Amino acid sequence: MNTVVRQKTSTPLEHQLGSHFQALAQFNSTEALEASALHARLRGEIESVLHGVVVEEFAPRHSKPDAAQGSRAVRAAAWNIERGLRLDEIISTLGTHPLLRRSDLLLLTELDYGMARSGNRFVAREIAEALGMSYAFAPSYINLSKGAGLESRAAGENAEALHGNAVLSRYPLRRAWSVALPNGKDKMRGNEKRLGSQRAVLAQVEHPSGAIRTVSVHLDAHSSQRHRQRQMSVVLDFLDTLEPRLPVLIGGDWNTTTYNSSRALYAVMGFFRRVAMGPSYFIRNHYLYPERWFERHLFRELERRGYRVRDLNETGAGTLHY
């Protein structure tokens, strides 16, 4: 299911698939693509990239915990950094913000590796190296185009053409895994064609308080509430197979919007339902509390499996935007 390596220059995610992107993009469904002779010929290399995990250690070997938070506290931050388009500002914020700069763990989603839209930079590596942290990066997609909307006009061409999620740590990472999640929609339909699916990246962290497993996961936006629960269940099922049993910290962008966005019609119908319920009422009681009703199945499953959701989250607080 995963490949773990430690290198300082190249990575096992580098590939020779770029010359085939135009031909691969001619297919209008994943089913048609996977039935083709071209895909059969390239399947091994595609799967090697999509199942890969890159791990590198930029953290000092004997990192000490922040005295202000104590040796047993674990400080973590989750952030969807939108491909790393403003990477220099992101690095500056993570390194200077009075709270973020003290993070033991960063659970980051939407990171590019070799995409023209973000300057063909390896976003996860650059953040980790600048902050002196270890990182594990797992690609979710091999992008057959430069992206959607204005991204398609980005200067230059894609290099590795990868997009995924990462865990960064001030402390050593001992193991890492990549877990594929079922797609909410066919990623070969539409203009932004991609190979792959959303993935969770998991890493075992040697924290001063003891070993812990941490997960950065990005659930599908274009999906139903039940599908997002299903994706989370896949992650939890995988965690249940790992030995020895360790404390687990899960975070990321879960897209718990309260909407069924698997189709435009469902999203529009959902919007008018919320208007009928009263915009002010819905904002106060549901947008900021997805666990109360519309996303209850996901959150209740976490609690049923023993995860502490309520006392580790500030319910009713919106996402902090930069």
PDB file of C-alpha atoms in Angstrom:
ATOM      1  CA  MET A   1       0.000   0.000   0.000  1.00  0.00           C
ATOM      2  CA  ASN A   2       2.917   2.364   0.557  1.00  0.00           C
ATOM      3  CA  THR A   3       6.523   3.073  -0.264  1.00  0.00           C
ATOM      4  CA  VAL A   4       8.701   4.933   2.241  1.00  0.00           C
ATOM      5  CA  VAL A   5      12.045   6.484   1.321  1.00  0.00           C
ATOM      6  CA  ARG A   6      14.448   9.106   2.598  1.00  0.00           C
ATOM      7  CA  GLN A   7      16.347  11.105   0.025  1.00  0.00           C
ATOM      8  CA  LYS A   8      17.655  14.646  -0.188  1.00  0.00           C
ATOM      9  CA  THR A   9      17.644  15.452  -3.898  1.00  0.00           C
ATOM     10  CA  SER A  10      15.445  13.259  -6.066  1.00  0.00           C
ATOM     11  CA  THR A  11      12.347  11.357  -4.971  1.00  0.00           C
ATOM     12  CA  PRO A  12      10.684   8.091  -6.060  1.00  0.00           C
ATOM     13  CA  LEU A  13       7.736  10.161  -7.226  1.00  0.00           C
ATOM     14  CA  GLU A  14       9.668  11.400 -10.238  1.00  0.00           C
ATOM     15  CA  HIS A  15       8.365   9.652 -13.346  1.00  0.00           C
ATOM     16  CA  GLN A  16       8.360   9.526 -17.132  1.00  0.00           C
ATOM     17  CA  LEU A  17       4.606   9.792 -17.619  1.00  0.00           C
ATOM     18  CA  GLY A  18       4.532  13.395 -18.840  1.00  0.00           C
ATOM     19  CA  SER A  19       4.905  12.492 -22.505  1.00  0.00           C
ATOM     20  CA  HIS A  20       1.691  10.444 -22.241  1.00  0.00           C
ATOM     21  CA  PHE A  21      -0.479  13.086 -20.540  1.00  0.00           C
ATOM     22  CA  GLN A  22      -2.078  14.345 -23.746  1.00  0.00           C
ATOM     23  CA  ALA A  23      -3.042  10.830 -24.831  1.00  0.00           C
ATOM     24  CA  LEU A  24      -4.332   9.928 -21.365  1.00  0.00           C
ATOM     25  CA  ALA A  25      -6.441  13.087 -21.276  1.00  0.00           C
ATOM     26  CA  GLN A  26      -8.371  11.980 -24.367  1.00  0.00           C
ATOM     27  CA  PHE A  27     -10.412   9.576 -22.230  1.00  0.00           C
ATOM     28  CA  ASN A  28     -13.617  10.926 -20.703  1.00  0.00           C
ATOM     29  CA  SER A  29     -14.074   8.402 -17.897  1.00  0.00           C
ATOM     30  CA  THR A  30     -11.880   6.381 -15.585  1.00  0.00           C
ATOM     31  CA  GLU A  31     -13.594   3.208 -16.784  1.00  0.00           C
ATOM     32  CA  ALA A  32     -12.661   3.888 -20.405  1.00  0.00           C
ATOM     33  CA  LEU A  33      -9.132   4.874 -19.429  1.00  0.00           C
ATOM     34  CA  GLU A  34      -8.499   1.752 -17.373  1.00  0.00           C
ATOM     35  CA  ALA A  35      -9.821  -0.461 -20.184  1.00  0.00           C
ATOM     36  CA  SER A  36      -7.315   0.981 -22.665  1.00  0.00           C
ATOM     37  CA  ALA A  37      -4.092  -0.565 -23.897  1.00  0.00           C
ATOM     38  CA  LEU A  38      -2.275   2.661 -23.006  1.00  0.00           C
ATOM     39  CA  HIS A  39      -3.272   2.424 -19.355  1.00  0.00           C
ATOM     40  CA  ALA A  40      -2.347  -1.257 -19.256  1.00  0.00           C
ATOM     41  CA  ARG A  41       1.131  -0.331 -20.453  1.00  0.00           C
ATOM     42  CA  LEU A  42       1.534   2.510 -17.948  1.00  0.00           C
ATOM     43  CA  ARG A  43      -0.323   1.005 -14.975  1.00  0.00           C
ATOM     44  CA  GLY A  44       2.791  -0.080 -13.102  1.00  0.00           C
ATOM     45  CA  GLU A  45       4.402   3.355 -13.175  1.00  0.00           C
ATOM     46  CA  ILE A  46       1.116   5.124 -12.391  1.00  0.00           C
ATOM     47  CA  GLU A  47       0.476   2.934  -9.352  1.00  0.00           C
ATOM     48  CA  SER A  48       4.069   3.266  -8.160  1.00  0.00           C
ATOM     49  CA  VAL A  49       3.685   7.037  -8.055  1.00  0.00           C
ATOM     50  CA  LEU A  50       0.197   7.101  -6.538  1.00  0.00           C
ATOM     51  CA  HIS A  51       1.082   4.598  -3.805  1.00  0.00           C
ATOM     52  CA  GLY A  52       4.329   6.377  -2.955  1.00  0.00           C
ATOM     53  CA  VAL A  53       5.237   8.318   0.171  1.00  0.00           C
ATOM     54  CA  VAL A  54       8.270  10.573   0.462  1.00  0.00           C
ATOM     55  CA  VAL A  55       9.788  11.022   3.929  1.00  0.00           C
ATOM     56  CA  GLU A  56      12.693  13.347   4.666  1.00  0.00           C
ATOM     57  CA  GLU A  57      14.200  14.516   7.949  1.00  0.00           C
ATOM     58  CA  PHE A  58      15.058  18.195   8.263  1.00  0.00           C
ATOM     59  CA  ALA A  59      14.322  18.378  11.996  1.00  0.00           C
ATOM     60  CA  PRO A  60      17.263  18.393  14.432  1.00  0.00           C
ATOM     61  CA  ARG A  61      17.880  14.865  15.675  1.00  0.00           C
ATOM     62  CA  HIS A  62      17.358  15.863  19.302  1.00  0.00           C
ATOM     63  CA  SER A  63      14.501  18.355  19.080  1.00  0.00           C
ATOM     64  CA  LYS A  64      13.347  19.643  22.448  1.00  0.00           C
ATOM     65  CA  PRO A  65       9.714  20.394  23.300  1.00  0.00           C
ATOM     66  CA  ASP A  66       8.614  23.991  23.694  1.00  0.00           C
ATOM     67  CA  ALA A  67       9.064  24.824  27.378  1.00  0.00           C
ATOM     68  CA  ALA A  68       5.891  26.910  27.315  1.00  0.00           C
ATOM     69  CA  GLN A  69       3.713  23.910  26.505  1.00  0.00           C
ATOM     70  CA  GLY A  70       5.493  21.180  28.470  1.00  0.00           C
ATOM     71  CA  SER A  71       6.979  17.893  27.361  1.00  0.00           C
ATOM     72  CA  ARG A  72       3.689  15.979  27.227  1.00  0.00           C
ATOM     73  CA  ALA A  73       1.596  18.470  25.283  1.00  0.00           C
ATOM     74  CA  VAL A  74       1.133  17.995  21.544  1.00  0.00           C
ATOM     75  CA  ARG A  75       0.474  21.184  19.599  1.00  0.00           C
ATOM     76  CA  ALA A  76      -0.892  20.623  16.089  1.00  0.00           C
ATOM     77  CA  ALA A  77      -2.256  22.826  13.308  1.00  0.00           C
ATOM     78  CA  ALA A  78      -4.240  21.811  10.216  1.00  0.00           C
ATOM     79  CA  TRP A  79      -4.242  24.015   7.121  1.00  0.00           C
ATOM     80  CA  ASN A  80      -5.437  23.694   3.537  1.00  0.00           C
ATOM     81  CA  ILE A  81      -2.745  25.749   1.837  1.00  0.00           C
ATOM     82  CA  GLU A  82      -4.428  25.832  -1.592  1.00  0.00           C
ATOM     83  CA  ARG A  83      -1.702  24.145  -3.615  1.00  0.00           C
ATOM     84  CA  GLY A  84       1.031  26.292  -2.081  1.00  0.00           C
ATOM     85  CA  LEU A  85       0.339  29.109  -4.535  1.00  0.00           C
ATOM     86  CA  ARG A  86       1.623  31.678  -2.010  1.00  0.00           C
ATOM     87  CA  LEU A  87       4.368  29.484  -0.656  1.00  0.00           C
ATOM     88  CA  ASP A  88       6.751  32.162   0.576  1.00  0.00           C
ATOM     89  CA  GLU A  89       3.973  33.849   2.575  1.00  0.00           C
ATOM     90  CA  ILE A  90       2.844  30.474   3.942  1.00  0.00           C
ATOM     91  CA  ILE A  91       6.351  29.656   5.138  1.00  0.00           C
ATOM     92  CA  SER A  92       6.670  33.103   6.707  1.00  0.00           C
ATOM     93  CA  THR A  93       3.344  32.725   8.531  1.00  0.00           C
ATOM     94  CA  LEU A  94       4.167  29.251   9.829  1.00  0.00           C
ATOM     95  CA  GLY A  95       7.537  30.487  11.026  1.00  0.00           C
ATOM     96  CA  THR A  96       6.479  33.752  12.679  1.00  0.00           C
ATOM     97  CA  HIS A  97       2.860  33.461  13.848  1.00  0.00           C
ATOM     98  CA  PRO A  98       2.958  33.329  17.684  1.00  0.00           C
ATOM     99  CA  LEU A  99       0.903  30.123  17.828  1.00  0.00           C
ATOM    100  CA  LEU A 100       1.644  28.382  14.530  1.00  0.00           C
ATOM    101  CA  ARG A 101       5.409  28.645  14.934  1.00  0.00           C
ATOM    102  CA  ARG A 102       5.180  26.533  18.107  1.00  0.00           C
ATOM    103  CA  SER A 103       3.420  23.640  16.362  1.00  0.00           C
ATOM    104  CA  ASP A 104       4.831  20.156  16.894  1.00  0.00           C
ATOM    105  CA  LEU A 105       2.789  18.873  13.973  1.00  0.00           C
ATOM    106  CA  LEU A 106       1.428  20.428  10.795  1.00  0.00           C
ATOM    107  CA  LEU A 107      -1.365  18.549   9.015  1.00  0.00           C
ATOM    108  CA  LEU A 108      -1.336  20.151   5.576  1.00  0.00           C
ATOM    109  CA  THR A 109      -3.654  19.545   2.641  1.00  0.00           C
ATOM    110  CA  GLU A 110      -3.549  20.623  -1.013  1.00  0.00           C
ATOM    111  CA  LEU A 111       0.198  20.651  -1.657  1.00  0.00           C
ATOM    112  CA  ASP A 112       1.649  20.687  -5.174  1.00  0.00           C
ATOM    113  CA  TYR A 113       4.771  18.929  -6.356  1.00  0.00           C
ATOM    114  CA  GLY A 114       5.937  19.983  -9.799  1.00  0.00           C
ATOM    115  CA  MET A 115       2.859  21.962 -10.919  1.00  0.00           C
ATOM    116  CA  ALA A 116       3.274  24.996 -13.185  1.00  0.00           C
ATOM    117  CA  ARG A 117       0.570  26.910 -11.274  1.00  0.00           C
ATOM    118  CA  SER A 118       2.771  26.903  -8.147  1.00  0.00           C
ATOM    119  CA  GLY A 119       6.097  27.386  -9.895  1.00  0.00           C
ATOM    120  CA  ASN A 120       6.940  23.669 -10.175  1.00  0.00           C
ATOM    121  CA  ARG A 121       8.058  23.690  -6.544  1.00  0.00           C
ATOM    122  CA  PHE A 122       7.984  20.745  -4.135  1.00  0.00           C
ATOM    123  CA  VAL A 123       5.808  22.517  -1.605  1.00  0.00           C
ATOM    124  CA  ALA A 124       6.029  19.998   1.253  1.00  0.00           C
ATOM    125  CA  ARG A 125       9.811  19.771   1.086  1.00  0.00           C
ATOM    126  CA  GLU A 126      10.324  23.532   0.926  1.00  0.00           C
ATOM    127  CA  ILE A 127       8.127  24.143   3.970  1.00  0.00           C
ATOM    128  CA  ALA A 128       9.825  21.383   5.965  1.00  0.00           C
ATOM    129  CA  GLU A 129      13.323  22.511   5.058  1.00  0.00           C
ATOM    130  CA  ALA A 130      12.590  26.171   5.838  1.00  0.00           C
ATOM    131  CA  LEU A 131      11.057  25.329   9.234  1.00  0.00           C
ATOM    132  CA  GLY A 132      13.509  22.581  10.183  1.00  0.00           C
ATOM    133  CA  MET A 133      10.854  19.859  10.322  1.00  0.00           C
ATOM    134  CA  SER A 134      10.538  16.292   9.097  1.00  0.00           C
ATOM    135  CA  TYR A 135       7.822  15.562   6.563  1.00  0.00           C
ATOM    136  CA  ALA A 136       5.854  12.792   4.885  1.00  0.00           C
ATOM    137  CA  PHE A 137       4.160  13.633   1.573  1.00  0.00           C
ATOM    138  CA  ALA A 138       1.722  11.379  -0.296  1.00  0.00           C
ATOM    139  CA  PRO A 139       0.351  12.303  -3.726  1.00  0.00           C
ATOM    140  CA  SER A 140      -3.368  12.018  -4.323  1.00  0.00           C
ATOM    141  CA  TYR A 141      -3.375  12.864  -8.012  1.00  0.00           C
ATOM    142  CA  ILE A 142      -1.291  12.843 -11.150  1.00  0.00           C
ATOM    143  CA  ASN A 143      -2.631  15.899 -12.956  1.00  0.00           C
ATOM    144  CA  LEU A 144      -3.073  15.619 -16.714  1.00  0.00           C
ATOM    145  CA  SER A 145      -3.568  19.384 -17.063  1.00  0.00           C
ATOM    146  CA  LYS A 146      -2.322  22.537 -15.384  1.00  0.00           C
ATOM    147  CA  GLY A 147      -5.520  22.835 -13.360  1.00  0.00           C
ATOM    148  CA  ALA A 148      -8.935  24.463 -13.462  1.00  0.00           C
ATOM    149  CA  GLY A 149      -9.967  27.965 -14.508  1.00  0.00           C
ATOM    150  CA  LEU A 150      -7.147  30.502 -14.608  1.00  0.00           C
ATOM    151  CA  GLU A 151      -4.682  27.805 -13.516  1.00  0.00           C
ATOM    152  CA  SER A 152      -4.830  26.414 -17.049  1.00  0.00           C
ATOM    153  CA  ARG A 153      -3.064  29.590 -18.215  1.00  0.00           C
ATOM    154  CA  ALA A 154      -0.081  29.187 -15.875  1.00  0.00           C
ATOM    155  CA  ALA A 155       3.260  29.831 -17.533  1.00  0.00           C
ATOM    156  CA  GLY A 156       5.422  26.830 -18.365  1.00  0.00           C
ATOM    157  CA  GLU A 157       4.589  23.139 -18.204  1.00  0.00           C
ATOM    158  CA  ASN A 158       4.031  20.769 -15.311  1.00  0.00           C
ATOM    159  CA  ALA A 159       7.035  18.743 -14.158  1.00  0.00           C
ATOM    160  CA  GLU A 160       6.038  15.932 -11.760  1.00  0.00           C
ATOM    161  CA  ALA A 161       2.397  17.133 -11.976  1.00  0.00           C
ATOM    162  CA  LEU A 162       1.484  15.850  -8.502  1.00  0.00           C
ATOM    163  CA  HIS A 163      -0.887  17.103  -5.823  1.00  0.00           C
ATOM    164  CA  GLY A 164      -1.370  15.643  -2.343  1.00  0.00           C
ATOM    165  CA  ASN A 165      -1.221  15.966   1.432  1.00  0.00           C
ATOM    166  CA  ALA A 166       1.504  16.012   4.074  1.00  0.00           C
ATOM    167  CA  VAL A 167       2.376  15.612   7.744  1.00  0.00           C
ATOM    168  CA  LEU A 168       5.211  17.768   9.109  1.00  0.00           C
ATOM    169  CA  SER A 169       6.806  17.171  12.506  1.00  0.00           C
ATOM    170  CA  ARG A 170       9.412  18.748  14.763  1.00  0.00           C
ATOM    171  CA  TYR A 171      10.278  15.198  15.829  1.00  0.00           C
ATOM    172  CA  PRO A 172      11.430  12.099  13.917  1.00  0.00           C
ATOM    173  CA  LEU A 173       9.022  10.175  11.709  1.00  0.00           C
ATOM    174  CA  ARG A 174       9.500   6.421  12.034  1.00  0.00           C
ATOM    175  CA  ARG A 175       6.963   5.085   9.549  1.00  0.00           C
ATOM    176  CA  ALA A 176       4.548   6.504   6.989  1.00  0.00           C
ATOM    177  CA  TRP A 177       1.606   5.204   5.004  1.00  0.00           C
ATOM    178  CA  SER A 178      -0.638   6.377   2.172  1.00  0.00           C
ATOM    179  CA  VAL A 179      -4.293   5.293   2.164  1.00  0.00           C
ATOM    180  CA  ALA A 180      -6.436   5.703  -0.959  1.00  0.00           C
ATOM    181  CA  LEU A 181     -10.007   6.918  -0.459  1.00  0.00           C
ATOM    182  CA  PRO A 182     -12.951   6.139  -2.763  1.00  0.00           C
ATOM    183  CA  ASN A 183     -13.659   8.896  -5.259  1.00  0.00           C
ATOM    184  CA  GLY A 184     -16.705  11.092  -4.840  1.00  0.00           C
ATOM    185  CA  LYS A 185     -16.840  11.663  -8.595  1.00  0.00           C
ATOM    186  CA  ASP A 186     -15.021  10.442 -11.694  1.00  0.00           C
ATOM    187  CA  LYS A 187     -11.859  12.554 -11.861  1.00  0.00           C
ATOM    188  CA  MET A 188     -11.552  11.934 -15.616  1.00  0.00           C
ATOM    189  CA  ARG A 189     -14.795  13.797 -16.341  1.00  0.00           C
ATOM    190  CA  GLY A 190     -14.606  17.532 -16.888  1.00  0.00           C
ATOM    191  CA  ASN A 191     -11.717  19.799 -17.799  1.00  0.00           C
ATOM    192  CA  GLU A 192      -9.437  19.097 -14.822  1.00  0.00           C
ATOM    193  CA  LYS A 193      -8.560  15.472 -15.546  1.00  0.00           C
ATOM    194  CA  ARG A 194      -6.584  13.568 -12.944  1.00  0.00           C
ATOM    195  CA  LEU A 195      -5.385  10.072 -12.195  1.00  0.00           C
ATOM    196  CA  GLY A 196      -5.937   8.938  -8.614  1.00  0.00           C
ATOM    197  CA  SER A 197      -8.160   9.814  -5.669  1.00  0.00           C
ATOM    198  CA  GLN A 198      -8.022  11.647  -2.386  1.00  0.00           C
ATOM    199  CA  ARG A 199      -5.627  10.050   0.085  1.00  0.00           C
ATOM    200  CA  ALA A 200      -4.794  10.182   3.733  1.00  0.00           C
ATOM    201  CA  VAL A 201      -1.133  10.340   4.716  1.00  0.00           C
ATOM    202  CA  LEU A 202      -0.290   8.753   8.068  1.00  0.00           C
ATOM    203  CA  ALA A 203       2.960   9.021  10.005  1.00  0.00           C
ATOM    204  CA  GLN A 204       4.296   7.651  13.275  1.00  0.00           C
ATOM    205  CA  VAL A 205       5.866  10.471  15.255  1.00  0.00           C
ATOM    206  CA  GLU A 206       8.446   9.969  18.017  1.00  0.00           C
ATOM    207  CA  HIS A 207       7.110  12.708  20.287  1.00  0.00           C
ATOM    208  CA  PRO A 208       8.688  13.321  23.739  1.00  0.00           C
ATOM    209  CA  SER A 209       5.417  12.196  25.329  1.00  0.00           C
ATOM    210  CA  GLY A 210       5.628   8.895  23.444  1.00  0.00           C
ATOM    211  CA  ALA A 211       5.006   7.567  19.964  1.00  0.00           C
ATOM    212  CA  ILE A 212       1.797   8.745  18.286  1.00  0.00           C
ATOM    213  CA  ARG A 213       0.243   8.269  14.872  1.00  0.00           C
ATOM    214  CA  THR A 214      -0.956  11.339  13.053  1.00  0.00           C
ATOM    215  CA  VAL A 215      -3.144  11.616   9.969  1.00  0.00           C
ATOM    216  CA  SER A 216      -3.607  14.404   7.439  1.00  0.00           C
ATOM    217  CA  VAL A 217      -6.690  13.760   5.324  1.00  0.00           C
ATOM    218  CA  HIS A 218      -8.591  15.743   2.716  1.00  0.00           C
ATOM    219  CA  LEU A 219     -12.130  14.477   2.144  1.00  0.00           C
ATOM    220  CA  ASP A 220     -13.837  15.077  -1.193  1.00  0.00           C
ATOM    221  CA  ALA A 221     -15.639  18.391  -1.639  1.00  0.00           C
ATOM    222  CA  HIS A 222     -17.782  17.146  -4.540  1.00  0.00           C
ATOM    223  CA  SER A 223     -19.436  14.404  -2.534  1.00  0.00           C
ATOM    224  CA  SER A 224     -22.348  13.616  -0.265  1.00  0.00           C
ATOM    225  CA  GLN A 225     -22.295  13.608   3.517  1.00  0.00           C
ATOM    226  CA  ARG A 226     -22.502   9.811   3.465  1.00  0.00           C
ATOM    227  CA  HIS A 227     -19.561   9.612   1.082  1.00  0.00           C
ATOM    228  CA  ARG A 228     -17.408  11.746   3.344  1.00  0.00           C
ATOM    229  CA  GLN A 229     -18.291   9.421   6.202  1.00  0.00           C
ATOM    230  CA  ARG A 230     -17.337   6.456   4.023  1.00  0.00           C
ATOM    231  CA  GLN A 231     -13.964   8.039   3.244  1.00  0.00           C
ATOM    232  CA  MET A 232     -13.297   8.615   6.935  1.00  0.00           C
ATOM    233  CA  SER A 233     -14.285   5.016   7.672  1.00  0.00           C
ATOM    234  CA  VAL A 234     -11.605   3.797   5.264  1.00  0.00           C
ATOM    235  CA  VAL A 235      -8.986   5.748   7.226  1.00  0.00           C
ATOM    236  CA  LEU A 236     -10.241   4.470  10.580  1.00  0.00           C
ATOM    237  CA  ASP A 237     -10.371   0.881   9.317  1.00  0.00           C
ATOM    238  CA  PHE A 238      -6.745   1.127   8.192  1.00  0.00           C
ATOM    239  CA  LEU A 239      -5.663   2.568  11.532  1.00  0.00           C
ATOM    240  CA  ASP A 240      -7.320  -0.401  13.249  1.00  0.00           C
ATOM    241  CA  THR A 241      -4.949  -2.770  11.406  1.00  0.00           C
ATOM    242  CA  LEU A 242      -1.760  -1.153  12.709  1.00  0.00           C
ATOM    243  CA  GLU A 243       0.228  -2.614  15.577  1.00  0.00           C
ATOM    244  CA  PRO A 244       1.127  -1.707  18.208  1.00  0.00           C
ATOM    245  CA  ARG A 245      -1.898   0.384  19.102  1.00  0.00           C
ATOM    246  CA  LEU A 246      -0.858   3.993  19.656  1.00  0.00           C
ATOM    247  CA  PRO A 247      -2.620   7.300  20.324  1.00  0.00           C
ATOM    248  CA  VAL A 248      -3.928   8.810  17.075  1.00  0.00           C
ATOM    249  CA  LEU A 249      -4.397  12.438  16.024  1.00  0.00           C
ATOM    250  CA  ILE A 250      -6.518  13.024  12.900  1.00  0.00           C
ATOM    251  CA  GLY A 251      -6.943  16.376  11.178  1.00  0.00           C
ATOM    252  CA  GLY A 252      -7.112  18.086   7.820  1.00  0.00           C
ATOM    253  CA  ASP A 253      -9.740  19.499   5.495  1.00  0.00           C
ATOM    254  CA  TRP A 254     -12.851  17.350   5.851  1.00  0.00           C
ATOM    255  CA  ASN A 255     -15.159  19.521   3.721  1.00  0.00           C
ATOM    256  CA  THR A 256     -17.993  19.075   6.225  1.00  0.00           C
ATOM    257  CA  THR A 257     -19.967  21.835   4.534  1.00  0.00           C
ATOM    258  CA  THR A 258     -23.353  20.264   5.444  1.00  0.00           C
ATOM    259  CA  TYR A 259     -24.101  19.944   1.702  1.00  0.00           C
ATOM    260  CA  ASN A 260     -24.564  17.003  -0.625  1.00  0.00           C
ATOM    261  CA  SER A 261     -22.362  18.336  -3.427  1.00  0.00           C
ATOM    262  CA  SER A 262     -22.101  15.123  -5.419  1.00  0.00           C
ATOM    263  CA  ARG A 263     -24.229  16.809  -8.104  1.00  0.00           C
ATOM    264  CA  ALA A 264     -25.026  20.449  -8.816  1.00  0.00           C
ATOM    265  CA  LEU A 265     -28.758  19.745  -8.551  1.00  0.00           C
ATOM    266  CA  TYR A 266     -28.402  18.339  -5.035  1.00  0.00           C
ATOM    267  CA  ALA A 267     -26.310  21.313  -3.946  1.00  0.00           C
ATOM    268  CA  VAL A 268     -28.871  23.795  -5.319  1.00  0.00           C
ATOM    269  CA  MET A 269     -31.745  21.920  -3.669  1.00  0.00           C
ATOM    270  CA  GLY A 270     -29.795  21.913  -0.416  1.00  0.00           C
ATOM    271  CA  PHE A 271     -29.255  25.651  -0.658  1.00  0.00           C
ATOM    272  CA  PHE A 272     -32.963  26.366  -1.021  1.00  0.00           C
ATOM    273  CA  ARG A 273     -33.713  24.038   1.873  1.00  0.00           C
ATOM    274  CA  ARG A 274     -31.386  26.118   4.024  1.00  0.00           C
ATOM    275  CA  VAL A 275     -33.027  29.336   2.831  1.00  0.00           C
ATOM    276  CA  ALA A 276     -36.390  27.884   3.830  1.00  0.00           C
ATOM    277  CA  MET A 277     -35.005  27.071   7.282  1.00  0.00           C
ATOM    278  CA  GLY A 278     -33.935  30.697   7.654  1.00  0.00           C
ATOM    279  CA  PRO A 279     -30.401  31.876   6.776  1.00  0.00           C
ATOM    280  CA  SER A 280     -29.630  33.323  10.215  1.00  0.00           C
ATOM    281  CA  TYR A 281     -30.939  30.232  11.985  1.00  0.00           C
ATOM    282  CA  PHE A 282     -28.958  27.911   9.736  1.00  0.00           C
ATOM    283  CA  ILE A 283     -25.725  29.865  10.079  1.00  0.00           C
ATOM    284  CA  ARG A 284     -26.001  29.909  13.874  1.00  0.00           C
ATOM    285  CA  ASN A 285     -27.061  26.301  14.320  1.00  0.00           C
ATOM    286  CA  HIS A 286     -25.657  24.263  11.433  1.00  0.00           C
ATOM    287  CA  TYR A 287     -22.899  25.855   9.333  1.00  0.00           C
ATOM    288  CA  LEU A 288     -20.765  26.199  12.451  1.00  0.00           C
ATOM    289  CA  TYR A 289     -22.017  22.924  13.921  1.00  0.00           C
ATOM    290  CA  PRO A 290     -21.932  20.345  11.102  1.00  0.00           C
ATOM    291  CA  GLU A 291     -21.819  17.544  13.666  1.00  0.00           C
ATOM    292  CA  ARG A 292     -25.291  18.393  14.976  1.00  0.00           C
ATOM    293  CA  TRP A 293     -27.211  16.987  12.031  1.00  0.00           C
ATOM    294  CA  PHE A 294     -26.045  17.213   8.423  1.00  0.00           C
ATOM    295  CA  GLU A 295     -22.609  15.628   9.006  1.00  0.00           C
ATOM    296  CA  ARG A 296     -23.596  13.694  12.128  1.00  0.00           C
ATOM    297  CA  HIS A 297     -22.817  10.268  10.690  1.00  0.00           C
ATOM    298  CA  LEU A 298     -19.128  11.121  10.217  1.00  0.00           C
ATOM    299  CA  PHE A 299     -18.671  12.633  13.666  1.00  0.00           C
ATOM    300  CA  ARG A 300     -20.697   9.966  15.425  1.00  0.00           C
ATOM    301  CA  GLU A 301     -18.588   7.261  13.842  1.00  0.00           C
ATOM    302  CA  LEU A 302     -15.448   8.916  15.158  1.00  0.00           C
ATOM    303  CA  GLU A 303     -16.933   9.032  18.643  1.00  0.00           C
ATOM    304  CA  ARG A 304     -18.216   5.455  18.407  1.00  0.00           C
ATOM    305  CA  ARG A 305     -14.662   4.336  17.684  1.00  0.00           C
ATOM    306  CA  GLY A 306     -13.299   6.147  20.703  1.00  0.00           C
ATOM    307  CA  TYR A 307     -12.020   9.388  19.164  1.00  0.00           C
ATOM    308  CA  ARG A 308     -12.411  12.493  21.326  1.00  0.00           C
ATOM    309  CA  VAL A 309     -14.120  14.980  19.042  1.00  0.00           C
ATOM    310  CA  ARG A 310     -16.001  17.331  21.334  1.00  0.00           C
ATOM    311  CA  ASP A 311     -13.351  18.143  23.930  1.00  0.00           C
ATOM    312  CA  LEU A 312     -10.555  18.585  21.375  1.00  0.00           C
ATOM    313  CA  ASN A 313     -12.415  20.962  19.076  1.00  0.00           C
ATOM    314  CA  GLU A 314     -13.814  24.448  19.542  1.00  0.00           C
ATOM    315  CA  THR A 315     -17.353  23.839  18.340  1.00  0.00           C
ATOM    316  CA  GLY A 316     -19.090  26.811  16.804  1.00  0.00           C
ATOM    317  CA  ALA A 317     -15.829  28.462  15.715  1.00  0.00           C
ATOM    318  CA  GLY A 318     -15.256  29.102  12.026  1.00  0.00           C
ATOM    319  CA  THR A 319     -12.137  28.318  10.063  1.00  0.00           C
ATOM    320  CA  LEU A 320      -9.289  30.803  10.484  1.00  0.00           C
ATOM    321  CA  HIS A 321      -8.494  32.285   7.062  1.00  0.00           C
ATOM    322  CA  TYR A 322      -5.251  33.911   5.926  1.00  0.00           C
TER     323      TYR A 322
END
